[in-house]
XYZ file of C-alpha atoms in Angstrom:
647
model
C 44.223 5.367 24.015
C 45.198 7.824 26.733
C 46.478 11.199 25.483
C 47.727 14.015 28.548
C 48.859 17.665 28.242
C 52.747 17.350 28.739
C 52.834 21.248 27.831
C 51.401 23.958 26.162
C 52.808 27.326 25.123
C 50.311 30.366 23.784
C 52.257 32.652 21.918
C 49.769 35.895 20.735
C 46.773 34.270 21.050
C 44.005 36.147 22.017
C 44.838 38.056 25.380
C 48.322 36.261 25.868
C 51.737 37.047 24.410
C 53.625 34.247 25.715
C 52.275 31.722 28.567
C 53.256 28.638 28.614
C 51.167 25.821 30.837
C 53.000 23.047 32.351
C 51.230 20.212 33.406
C 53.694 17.066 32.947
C 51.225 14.757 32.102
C 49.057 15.500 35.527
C 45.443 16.846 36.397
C 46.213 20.438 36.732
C 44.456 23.636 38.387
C 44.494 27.366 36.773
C 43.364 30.008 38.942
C 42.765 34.182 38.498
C 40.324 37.011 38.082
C 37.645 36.524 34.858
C 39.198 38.067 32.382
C 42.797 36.903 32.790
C 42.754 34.227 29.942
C 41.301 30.894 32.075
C 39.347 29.948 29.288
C 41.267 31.520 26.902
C 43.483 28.205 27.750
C 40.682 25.606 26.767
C 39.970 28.033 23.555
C 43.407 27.678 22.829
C 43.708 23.408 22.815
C 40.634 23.048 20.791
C 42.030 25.887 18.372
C 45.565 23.623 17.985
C 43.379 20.745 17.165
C 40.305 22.175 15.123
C 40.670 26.218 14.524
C 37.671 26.009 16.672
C 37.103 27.911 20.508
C 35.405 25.602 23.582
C 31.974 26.113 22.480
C 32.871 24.200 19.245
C 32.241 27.653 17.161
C 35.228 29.046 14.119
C 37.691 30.964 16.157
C 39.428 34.146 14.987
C 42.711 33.851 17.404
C 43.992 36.943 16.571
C 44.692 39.948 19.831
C 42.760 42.777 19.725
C 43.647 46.301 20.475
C 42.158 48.428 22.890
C 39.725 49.680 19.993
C 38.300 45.703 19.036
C 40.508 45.623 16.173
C 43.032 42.880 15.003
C 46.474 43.475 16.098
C 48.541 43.328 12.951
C 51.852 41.714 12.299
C 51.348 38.944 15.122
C 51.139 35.567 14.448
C 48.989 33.538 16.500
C 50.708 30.147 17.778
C 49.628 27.070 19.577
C 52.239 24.100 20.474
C 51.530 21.497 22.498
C 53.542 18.874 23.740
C 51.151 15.795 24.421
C 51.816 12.315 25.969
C 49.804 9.892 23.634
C 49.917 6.063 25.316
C 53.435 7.162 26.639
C 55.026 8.597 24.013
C 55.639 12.429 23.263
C 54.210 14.251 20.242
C 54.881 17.544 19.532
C 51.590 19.441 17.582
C 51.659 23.568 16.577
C 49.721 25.627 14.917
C 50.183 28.748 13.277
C 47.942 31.478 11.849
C 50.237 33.810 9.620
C 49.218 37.235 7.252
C 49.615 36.999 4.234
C 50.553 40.241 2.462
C 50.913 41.277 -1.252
C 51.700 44.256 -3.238
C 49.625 44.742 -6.339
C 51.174 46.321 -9.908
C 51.345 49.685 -9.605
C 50.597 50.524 -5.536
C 52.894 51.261 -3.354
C 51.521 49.622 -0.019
C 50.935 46.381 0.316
C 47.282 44.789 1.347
C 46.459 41.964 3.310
C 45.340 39.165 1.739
C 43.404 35.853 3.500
C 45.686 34.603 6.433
C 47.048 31.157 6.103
C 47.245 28.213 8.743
C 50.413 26.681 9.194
C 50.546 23.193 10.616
C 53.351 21.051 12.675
C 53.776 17.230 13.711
C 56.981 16.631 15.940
C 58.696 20.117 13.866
C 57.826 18.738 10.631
C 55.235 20.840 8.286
C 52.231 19.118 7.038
C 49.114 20.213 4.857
C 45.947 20.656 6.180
C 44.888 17.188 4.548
C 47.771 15.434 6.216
C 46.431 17.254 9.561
C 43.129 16.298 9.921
C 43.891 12.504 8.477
C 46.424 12.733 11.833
C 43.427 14.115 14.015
C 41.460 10.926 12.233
C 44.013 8.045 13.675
C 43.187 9.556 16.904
C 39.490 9.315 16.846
C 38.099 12.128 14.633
C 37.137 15.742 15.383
C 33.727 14.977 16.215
C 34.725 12.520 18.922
C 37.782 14.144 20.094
C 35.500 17.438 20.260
C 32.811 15.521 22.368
C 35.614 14.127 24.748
C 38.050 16.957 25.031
C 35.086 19.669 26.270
C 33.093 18.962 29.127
C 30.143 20.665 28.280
C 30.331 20.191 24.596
C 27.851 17.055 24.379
C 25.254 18.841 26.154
C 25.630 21.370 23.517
C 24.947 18.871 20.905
C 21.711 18.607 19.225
C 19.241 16.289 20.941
C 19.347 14.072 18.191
C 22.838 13.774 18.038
C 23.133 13.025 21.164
C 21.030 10.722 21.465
C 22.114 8.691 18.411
C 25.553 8.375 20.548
C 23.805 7.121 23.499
C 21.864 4.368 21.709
C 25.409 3.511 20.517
C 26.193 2.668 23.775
C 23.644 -0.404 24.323
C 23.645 -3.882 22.067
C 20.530 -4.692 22.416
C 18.596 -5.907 19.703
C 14.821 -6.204 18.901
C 14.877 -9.666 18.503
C 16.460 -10.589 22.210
C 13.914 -8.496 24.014
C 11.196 -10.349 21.938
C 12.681 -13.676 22.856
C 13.294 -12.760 26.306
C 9.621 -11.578 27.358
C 7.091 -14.468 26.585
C 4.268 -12.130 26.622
C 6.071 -10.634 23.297
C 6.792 -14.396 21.458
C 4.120 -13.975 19.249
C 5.537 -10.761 18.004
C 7.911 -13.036 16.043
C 5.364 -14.449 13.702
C 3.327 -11.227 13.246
C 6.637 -9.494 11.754
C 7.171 -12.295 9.602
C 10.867 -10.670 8.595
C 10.290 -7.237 9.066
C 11.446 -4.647 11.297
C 8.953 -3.155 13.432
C 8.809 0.196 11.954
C 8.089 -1.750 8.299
C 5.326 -3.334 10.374
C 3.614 -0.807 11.916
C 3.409 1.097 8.706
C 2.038 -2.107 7.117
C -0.494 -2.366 9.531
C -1.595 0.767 9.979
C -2.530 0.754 5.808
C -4.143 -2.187 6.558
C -6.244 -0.658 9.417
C -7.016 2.093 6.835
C -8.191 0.037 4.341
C -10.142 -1.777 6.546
C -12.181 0.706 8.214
C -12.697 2.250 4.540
C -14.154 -0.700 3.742
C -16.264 -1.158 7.112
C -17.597 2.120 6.311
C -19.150 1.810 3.049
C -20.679 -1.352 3.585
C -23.893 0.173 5.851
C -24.514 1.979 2.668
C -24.542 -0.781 0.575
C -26.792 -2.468 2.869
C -29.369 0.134 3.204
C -29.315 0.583 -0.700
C -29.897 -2.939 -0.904
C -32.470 -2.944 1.044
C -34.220 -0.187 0.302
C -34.556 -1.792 -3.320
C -35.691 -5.498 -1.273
C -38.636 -3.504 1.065
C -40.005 -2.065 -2.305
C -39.939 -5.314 -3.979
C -41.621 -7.125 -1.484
C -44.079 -4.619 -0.605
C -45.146 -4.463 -4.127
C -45.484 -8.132 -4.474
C -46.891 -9.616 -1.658
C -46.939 -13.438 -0.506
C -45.209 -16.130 -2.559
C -47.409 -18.885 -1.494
C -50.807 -16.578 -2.049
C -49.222 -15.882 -5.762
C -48.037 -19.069 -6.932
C -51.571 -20.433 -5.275
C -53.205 -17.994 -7.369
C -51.126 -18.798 -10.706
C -52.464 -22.327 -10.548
C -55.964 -21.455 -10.308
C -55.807 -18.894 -12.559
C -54.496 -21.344 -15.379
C -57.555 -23.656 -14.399
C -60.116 -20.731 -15.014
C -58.697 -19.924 -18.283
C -58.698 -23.094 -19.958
C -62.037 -23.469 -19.079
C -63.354 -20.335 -20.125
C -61.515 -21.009 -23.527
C -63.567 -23.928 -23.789
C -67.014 -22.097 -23.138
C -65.618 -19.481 -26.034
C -64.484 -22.202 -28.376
C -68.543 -23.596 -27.375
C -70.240 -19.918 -28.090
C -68.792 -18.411 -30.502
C -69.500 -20.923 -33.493
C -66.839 -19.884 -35.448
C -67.588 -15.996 -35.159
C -64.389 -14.484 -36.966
C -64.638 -11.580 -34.004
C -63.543 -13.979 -31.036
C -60.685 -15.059 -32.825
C -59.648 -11.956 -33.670
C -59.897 -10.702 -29.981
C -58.257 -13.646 -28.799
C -55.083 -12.828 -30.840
C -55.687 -9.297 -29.578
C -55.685 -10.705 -25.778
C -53.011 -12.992 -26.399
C -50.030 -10.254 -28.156
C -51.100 -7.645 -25.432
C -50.006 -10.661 -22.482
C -46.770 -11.413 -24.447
C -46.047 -7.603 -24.664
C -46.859 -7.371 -21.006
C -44.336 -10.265 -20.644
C -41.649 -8.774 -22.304
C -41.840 -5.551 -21.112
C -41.305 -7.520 -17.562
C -38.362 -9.401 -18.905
C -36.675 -6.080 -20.460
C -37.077 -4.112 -17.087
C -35.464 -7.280 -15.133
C -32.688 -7.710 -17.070
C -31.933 -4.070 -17.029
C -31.814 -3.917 -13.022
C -29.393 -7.365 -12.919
C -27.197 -5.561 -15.802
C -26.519 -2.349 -13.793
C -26.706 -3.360 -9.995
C -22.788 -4.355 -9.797
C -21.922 -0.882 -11.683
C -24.195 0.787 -9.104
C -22.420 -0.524 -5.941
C -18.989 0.213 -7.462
C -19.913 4.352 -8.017
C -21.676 3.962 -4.297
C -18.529 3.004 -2.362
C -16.368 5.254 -4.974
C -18.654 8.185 -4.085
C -17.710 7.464 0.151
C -14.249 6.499 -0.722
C -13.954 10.218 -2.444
C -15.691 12.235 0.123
C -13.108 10.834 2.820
C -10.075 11.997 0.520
C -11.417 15.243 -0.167
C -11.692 15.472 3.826
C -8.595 14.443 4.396
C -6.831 16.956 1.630
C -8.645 19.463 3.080
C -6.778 18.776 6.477
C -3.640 18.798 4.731
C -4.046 21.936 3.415
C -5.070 23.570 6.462
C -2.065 22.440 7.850
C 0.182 23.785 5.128
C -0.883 26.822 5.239
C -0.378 27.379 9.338
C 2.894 25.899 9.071
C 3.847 28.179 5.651
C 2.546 31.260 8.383
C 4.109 30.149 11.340
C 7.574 29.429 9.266
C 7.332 33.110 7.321
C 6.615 34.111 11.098
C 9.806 33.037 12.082
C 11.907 33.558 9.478
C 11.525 37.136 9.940
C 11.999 37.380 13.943
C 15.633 35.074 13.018
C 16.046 37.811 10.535
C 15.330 40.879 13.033
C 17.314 39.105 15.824
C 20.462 38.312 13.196
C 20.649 41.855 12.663
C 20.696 43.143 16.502
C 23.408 40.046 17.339
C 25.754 42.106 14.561
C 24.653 45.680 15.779
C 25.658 44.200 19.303
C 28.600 42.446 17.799
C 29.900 45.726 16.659
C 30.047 47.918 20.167
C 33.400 48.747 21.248
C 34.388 49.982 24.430
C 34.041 54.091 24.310
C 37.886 54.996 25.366
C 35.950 58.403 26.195
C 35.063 56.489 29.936
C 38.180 55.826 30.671
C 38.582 59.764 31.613
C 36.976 61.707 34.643
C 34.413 63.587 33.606
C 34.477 65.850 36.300
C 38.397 66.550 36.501
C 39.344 65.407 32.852
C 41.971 63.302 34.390
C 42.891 59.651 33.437
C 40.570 57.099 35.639
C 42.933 54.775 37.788
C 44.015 51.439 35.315
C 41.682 49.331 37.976
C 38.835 51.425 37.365
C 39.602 51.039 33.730
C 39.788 47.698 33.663
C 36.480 47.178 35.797
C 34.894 49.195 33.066
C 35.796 47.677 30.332
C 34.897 44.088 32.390
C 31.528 45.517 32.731
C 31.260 47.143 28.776
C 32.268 43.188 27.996
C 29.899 41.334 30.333
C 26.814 43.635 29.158
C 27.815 42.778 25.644
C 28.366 38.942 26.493
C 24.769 39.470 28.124
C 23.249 41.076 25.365
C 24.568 38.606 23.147
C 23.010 36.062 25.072
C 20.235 37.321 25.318
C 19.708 37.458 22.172
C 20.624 33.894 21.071
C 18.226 32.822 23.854
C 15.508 34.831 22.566
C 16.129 33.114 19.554
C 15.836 29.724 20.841
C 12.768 30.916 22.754
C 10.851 31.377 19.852
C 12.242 28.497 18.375
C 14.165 30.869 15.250
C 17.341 28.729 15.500
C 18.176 26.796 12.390
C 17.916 23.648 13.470
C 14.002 24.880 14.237
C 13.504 26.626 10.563
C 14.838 23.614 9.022
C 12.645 20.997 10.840
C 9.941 23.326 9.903
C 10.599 23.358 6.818
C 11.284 19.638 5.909
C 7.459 19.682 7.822
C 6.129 21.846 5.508
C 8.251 19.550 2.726
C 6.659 16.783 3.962
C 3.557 18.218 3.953
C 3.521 19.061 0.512
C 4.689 15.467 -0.602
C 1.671 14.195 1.481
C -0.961 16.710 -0.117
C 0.143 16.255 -3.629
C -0.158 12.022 -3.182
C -3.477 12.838 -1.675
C -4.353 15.009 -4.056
C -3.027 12.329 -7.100
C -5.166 10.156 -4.898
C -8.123 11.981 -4.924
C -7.907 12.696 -8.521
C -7.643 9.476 -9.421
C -10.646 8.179 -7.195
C -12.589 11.012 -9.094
C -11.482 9.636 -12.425
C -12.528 6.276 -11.759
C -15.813 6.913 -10.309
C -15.965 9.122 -13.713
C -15.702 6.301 -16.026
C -18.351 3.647 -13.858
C -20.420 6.971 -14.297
C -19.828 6.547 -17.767
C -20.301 2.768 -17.896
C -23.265 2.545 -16.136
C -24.665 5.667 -18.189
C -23.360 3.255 -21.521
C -25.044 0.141 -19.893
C -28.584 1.873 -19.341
C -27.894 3.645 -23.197
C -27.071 0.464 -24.406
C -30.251 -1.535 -22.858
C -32.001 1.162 -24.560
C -35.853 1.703 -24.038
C -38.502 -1.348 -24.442
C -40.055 0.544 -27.176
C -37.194 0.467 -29.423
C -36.619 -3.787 -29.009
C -37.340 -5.660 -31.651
C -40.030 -7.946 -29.637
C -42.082 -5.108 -28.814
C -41.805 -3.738 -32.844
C -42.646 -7.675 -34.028
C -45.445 -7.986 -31.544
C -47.177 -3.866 -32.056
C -46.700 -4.829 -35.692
C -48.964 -8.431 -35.031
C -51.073 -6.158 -32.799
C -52.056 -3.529 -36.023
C -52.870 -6.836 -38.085
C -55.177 -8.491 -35.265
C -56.880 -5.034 -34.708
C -57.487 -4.708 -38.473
C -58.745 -8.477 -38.589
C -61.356 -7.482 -35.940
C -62.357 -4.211 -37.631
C -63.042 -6.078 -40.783
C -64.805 -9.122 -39.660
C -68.477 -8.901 -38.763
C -70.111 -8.352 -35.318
C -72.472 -11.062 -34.873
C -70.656 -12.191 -32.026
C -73.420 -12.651 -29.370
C -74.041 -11.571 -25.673
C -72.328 -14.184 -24.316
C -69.102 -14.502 -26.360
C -68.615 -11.087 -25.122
C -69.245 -11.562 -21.897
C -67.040 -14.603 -21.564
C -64.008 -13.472 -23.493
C -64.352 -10.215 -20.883
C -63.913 -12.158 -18.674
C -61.076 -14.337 -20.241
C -58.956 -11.552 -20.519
C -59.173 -10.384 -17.118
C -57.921 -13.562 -15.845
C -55.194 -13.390 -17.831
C -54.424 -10.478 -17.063
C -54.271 -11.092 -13.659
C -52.019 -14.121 -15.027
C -49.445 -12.187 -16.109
C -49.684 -9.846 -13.294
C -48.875 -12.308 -10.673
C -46.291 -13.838 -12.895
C -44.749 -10.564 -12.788
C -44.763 -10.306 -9.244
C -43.307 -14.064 -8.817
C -40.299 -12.547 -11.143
C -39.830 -10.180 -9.077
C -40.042 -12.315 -5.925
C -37.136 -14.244 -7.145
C -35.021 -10.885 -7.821
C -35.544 -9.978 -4.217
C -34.060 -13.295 -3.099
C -30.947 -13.051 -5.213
C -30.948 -8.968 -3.410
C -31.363 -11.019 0.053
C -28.317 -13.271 -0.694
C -26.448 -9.575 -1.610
C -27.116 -8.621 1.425
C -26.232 -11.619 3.880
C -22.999 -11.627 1.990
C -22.161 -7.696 2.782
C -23.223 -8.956 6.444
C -20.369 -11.562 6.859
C -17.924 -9.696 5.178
C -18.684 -6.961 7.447
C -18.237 -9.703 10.051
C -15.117 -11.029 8.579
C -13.611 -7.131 8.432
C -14.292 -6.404 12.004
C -12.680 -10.096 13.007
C -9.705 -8.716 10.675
C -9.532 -5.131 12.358
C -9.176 -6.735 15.909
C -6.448 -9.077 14.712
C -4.729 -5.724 13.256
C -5.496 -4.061 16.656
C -4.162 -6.823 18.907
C -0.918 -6.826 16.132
C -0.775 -2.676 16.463
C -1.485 -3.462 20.689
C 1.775 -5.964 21.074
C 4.153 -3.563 18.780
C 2.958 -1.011 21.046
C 3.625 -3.204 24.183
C 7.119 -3.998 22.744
C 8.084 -0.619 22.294
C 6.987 0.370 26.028
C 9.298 -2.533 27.666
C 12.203 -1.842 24.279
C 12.261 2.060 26.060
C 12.394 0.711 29.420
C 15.038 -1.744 28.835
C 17.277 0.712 26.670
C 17.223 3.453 29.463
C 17.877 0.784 31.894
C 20.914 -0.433 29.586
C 22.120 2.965 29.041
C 21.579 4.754 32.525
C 23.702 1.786 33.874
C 26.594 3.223 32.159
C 26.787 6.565 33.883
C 27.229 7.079 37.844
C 25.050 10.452 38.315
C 23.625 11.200 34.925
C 19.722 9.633 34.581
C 18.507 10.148 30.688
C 15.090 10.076 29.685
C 14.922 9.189 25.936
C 11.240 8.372 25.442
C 8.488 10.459 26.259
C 4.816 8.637 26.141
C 2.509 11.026 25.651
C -0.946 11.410 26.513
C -2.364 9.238 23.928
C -0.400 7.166 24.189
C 1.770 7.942 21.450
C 5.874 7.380 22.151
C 8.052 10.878 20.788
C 12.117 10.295 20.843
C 13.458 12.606 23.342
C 17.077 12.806 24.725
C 17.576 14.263 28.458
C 19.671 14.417 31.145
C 18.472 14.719 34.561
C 20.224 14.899 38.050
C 18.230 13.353 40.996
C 15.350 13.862 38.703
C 16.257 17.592 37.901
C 16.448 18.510 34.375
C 20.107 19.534 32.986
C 18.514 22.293 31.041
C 15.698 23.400 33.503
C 16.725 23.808 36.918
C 19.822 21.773 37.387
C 22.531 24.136 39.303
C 25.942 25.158 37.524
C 27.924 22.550 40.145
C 25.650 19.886 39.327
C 25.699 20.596 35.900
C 29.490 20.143 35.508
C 29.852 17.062 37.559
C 27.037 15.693 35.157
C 29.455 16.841 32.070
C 31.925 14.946 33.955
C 30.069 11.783 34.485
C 29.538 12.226 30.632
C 32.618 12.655 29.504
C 34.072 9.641 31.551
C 31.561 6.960 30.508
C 32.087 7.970 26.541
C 35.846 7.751 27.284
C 35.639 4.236 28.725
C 33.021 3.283 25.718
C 35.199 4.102 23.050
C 38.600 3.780 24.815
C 40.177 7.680 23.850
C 41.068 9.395 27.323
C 41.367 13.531 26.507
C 42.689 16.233 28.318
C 39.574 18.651 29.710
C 39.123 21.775 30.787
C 36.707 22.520 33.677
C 35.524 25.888 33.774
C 33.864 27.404 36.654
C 35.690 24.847 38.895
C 35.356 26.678 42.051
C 31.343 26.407 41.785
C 31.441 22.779 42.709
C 32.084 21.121 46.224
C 33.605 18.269 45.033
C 34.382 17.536 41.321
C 33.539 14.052 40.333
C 36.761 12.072 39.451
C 37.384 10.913 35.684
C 39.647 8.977 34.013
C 41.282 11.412 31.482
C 43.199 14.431 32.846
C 41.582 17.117 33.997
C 42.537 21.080 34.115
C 40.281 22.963 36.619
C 39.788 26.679 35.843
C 38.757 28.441 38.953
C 38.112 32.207 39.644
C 39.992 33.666 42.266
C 41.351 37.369 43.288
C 44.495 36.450 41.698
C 45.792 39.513 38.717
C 48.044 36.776 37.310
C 47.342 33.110 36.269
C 48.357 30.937 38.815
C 49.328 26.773 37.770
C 49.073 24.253 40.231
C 49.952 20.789 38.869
């Protein structure tokens, strides 16, 4: 769709009171001083269309008297005649007062004025309007094509979401058409690559949490194995002594049985000698069952107790952040507030008529001198006003910059209170093993209060009292011998013990290989996530090269730069436009600059097929303009009091 300026009339809108610009459907060139209305023109098409001036901002159309205030009882009107795909529509618009006289004044006050809208002389609502503007491509797009500068006074982001619009490539046909990337395919397994990369990096997460408690388990492990072993000494030498041991006793019981003749004392001591070894024995067999019944609930409160200390690092973080962001955001908050205030106090200097008279003579100053005055009163203010808008952008107090930072500090606050749930619930379960393990070891009890060791200290009072009441004719040698009885059997048990324990430490050695391969196996995991993590990253790299290729292609001057790898490595979004590798916004000269608005405007015209009429200001600060499809109205300064058309 091609849509030209046929003609436009201005009828008291802003500094004109009737101009009318004729263009017949051609590219067009308006030349005067500044100040004679050249972009008052521009101001005035995007008004008709969107009540808006060329910078896209709410325009107030209304002339102003020499005093800054509102002419009254003028009605600004706009009516174009445009040539859409050959045929003529006529479009107007009309800003009226509205006046009304209450009950009981006299004069009347002015009330809210009202827009009046025309298609081909016929009235329509304001509805009706912009569902017109809609068949023709929407405001936004008409806005973006219609103003050459307008897209480079777009947000980044919005800007760059149009130029990805532009390319049709997917993530699947660079996969397929890169071999090094084939295997990418399998690794998504159906998801996008965002989905992927967040899966992934959880899984690294986990992981290395993982990775990291397992030296601890180890080394408590082990700890527990060196103590066992260095307690009980060689297998071989043990079990060695065990049989020998057994082969001693039974044939110093025989030499008792021999010596003491049926003395009443040796049997008595023997019962004595024999409860003492089963209480020794089941002592052993309580403390061993009490280590096998709590190791697993130890472990678990071990790698809870790591698992919490990273969290409670990690919040910490967070809330360090929080609070520089909350100060840096209060920070700017008030400078936007302080520099809000000076744009109105600016915003409300008027011209002091006072300057327009000598002050040495008292006399009238010649209407040139006037008028150069009141040029220079307005381009201080336009400075000012600049000035401070750029200060404003300069300490990034815009908007757009409080609202980012404070969807940051939103975000923030989502992520500390899931780390802080997190945490909490970490702490809660490390709480109850606590608890279990504290039940387990309540619940084993002490040996003292078993019912083994009460049967056998009960059988132990009745042997002693057996002994004490039978006589002591035992002789010399009965003694001696059942000494010596008992002292092997002591040493019995003793190395029994130690076997027992020998076997624990084995079942603690298998503990341990295990934690070894499955810190084996993790690692061998963590690399596959790595290499995984390593292609998306690759894929992304050649994806930004290709897309920039596929983009840049489109325009003849304009170069974008959209991704911005940064030092480690890390890819941000970015969205801008350089000349010969200049910068649009840092460096790039005003007659460069426009012929890259050109180039921009031209390529989205072609893309989406709408061809709009635009208005080039500052025309005479470029050579050579670069030629576009859609017409094109040049506004250049010149000498000239009057606007002067050339079609």
């Amino acid at each position: 769709m091609k849509i030209l300026i046929d003609e436009i009339s201005y009828k008291n809108f802003k500094g004109f009171k009737d101009f009318t610009l004729t263009l017949n459907g051609q590219n067009g060139a308006v030349s005067g001083r500044n100040g004679a209305g050249k972009t008052s023109l521009a101001d005035g098409l995007q008004w008709l269309l969107f009540g808006k001036n060329a910078q896209g901002m709410k325009l107030n159309p209304k002339p102003l008297n020499s005093d800054n205030n509102e002419k009254l009882g003028l009605n600004p009107t706009v009516e174009a005649q445009l040539i859409i795909n050959g045929k003529v529509v006529t479009l107007a618009r009309i800003q009226e007062e509205k006046w009304s006289t209450k009950r009981g004044e006299l004069e009347a006050t002015r009330a809210s004025d009202t827009t009046k809208y025309f298609v081909d002389g016929v009235p329509v609502k304001e509805k009706e309007w912009k569902e017109f503007l809609e068949k023709l491509g929407g405001e936004a797009l008409l806005q973006m094509l219609s103003n050459s500068s307008f897209f480079m006074m777009m947000d980044w982001k919005k800007r760059r979401e149009v130029l990805m619009s532009l390319t049709g490539l997917t993530d699947e046909e660079i996969i397929q058409a890169d071999p090094e990337l084939k295997e990418l395919s399998t690794i998504l397994d159906g998801h996008t690559i965002d989905e992927m990369k967040k899966i992934l990096a959880a899984k690294k997460k986990e992981i290395k949490l993982e990775i990291e408690g397992i030296p601890a388990r180890i080394q408590e492990n082990s700890d527990t194995l060196e103590k066992i072993l260095s307690n009980a000494g060689n297998k071989e030498e043990l079990e060695l002594g065990v049989t020998l041991l057994n082969q001693s006793i039974n044939e110093l019981q025989e030499k008792v049985a021999i010596a003491k003749n049926g003395d009443g004392t040796l049997d008595a001591k023997q019962e004595i000698a024999n409860l003492k070894l089963k209480l020794s024995e089941e002592e052993r067999k309580f403390s061993s069952g009490l280590l096998l019944a709590t190791q697993g609930l130890q472990e678990d409160a071990n790698q809870l107790a790591t698992k919490l200390r990273t969290l409670q690092n990690e919040e910490n973080d967070l809330t360090y952040k929080k609070s520089s962001l909350e100060r840096s955001l209060a920070d700017r908050l008030n400078y936007r507030k302080q520099m809000i205030a000076e744009y109105k106090q600016i915003s409300s200097l008027t011209f002091d008529d006072h300057a327009t008279t000598c002050p040495t003579c008292g006399q009238d100053l010649p209407e040139n001198q006037v008028a150069q005055l009141i040029e220079k009163f307005n381009v201080d203010k336009s400075n000012k006003l600049e000035s401070n808008k750029k200060s404003v952008e300069n300490r990034k107090a815009t908007q757009e910059s409080i609202n980012a930072d404070k969807q940051a500090l939103n975000d923030l606050n989502i992520a500390l209170l899931a780390k802080q749930n997190e945490t909490k619930t970490v702490e809660l379960r490390l709480s109850e093993i606590n608890q279990s393990l504290a039940e387990e070891k309540s619940n084993q009890g002490k040996f003292e209060e078993t019912k083994a060791y009460r049967k056998i200290m009960d059988a132990l009072v009745l042997a002693n009292d057996k002994y004490e009441n039978t006589g002591r004719d035992s002789s010399q040698l009965v003694t001696e011998l059942q000494t010596e009885l008992n002292a092997k059997r002591d040493q019995l048990a003793l190395n029994q013990s130690k076997l027992q324990e020998l076997k624990l430490a084995n079942d603690i050695q298998n503990r341990i290989n295990e934690l070894a391969k499955r810190d084996e196996s993790l690692k061998e995991e963590n690399q596959k996530v790595e290499r995984s993590l390593w292609l998306i990253d690759e894929f992304t790299r050649k994806k930004i090269s290709k897309i920039e290729q596929s983009i840049n292609d489109k325009f003849q001057q304009v170069k974008w730069k959209l991704f911005d790898v940064q030092k480690n490595g890390a890819i941000a979004e970015m969205c801008e436009a350089t000349f010969n590798g200049v910068e649009y916004s840092a460096g790039l000269n005003n007659g460069s600059r426009i012929n890259c608005d050109l180039d921009i405007v031209n390529t989205l015209s072609e893309h989406f097929d709408i061809f709009v009429p635009v208005f080039v200001d500052n025309a005479e600060s470029v050579n050579e303009l670069l030629p576009i499809e859609s017409q094109m109205i040049e506004l250049r300064v010149t000498e000239d009091e009057k606007l002067e058309v050339e079609a």
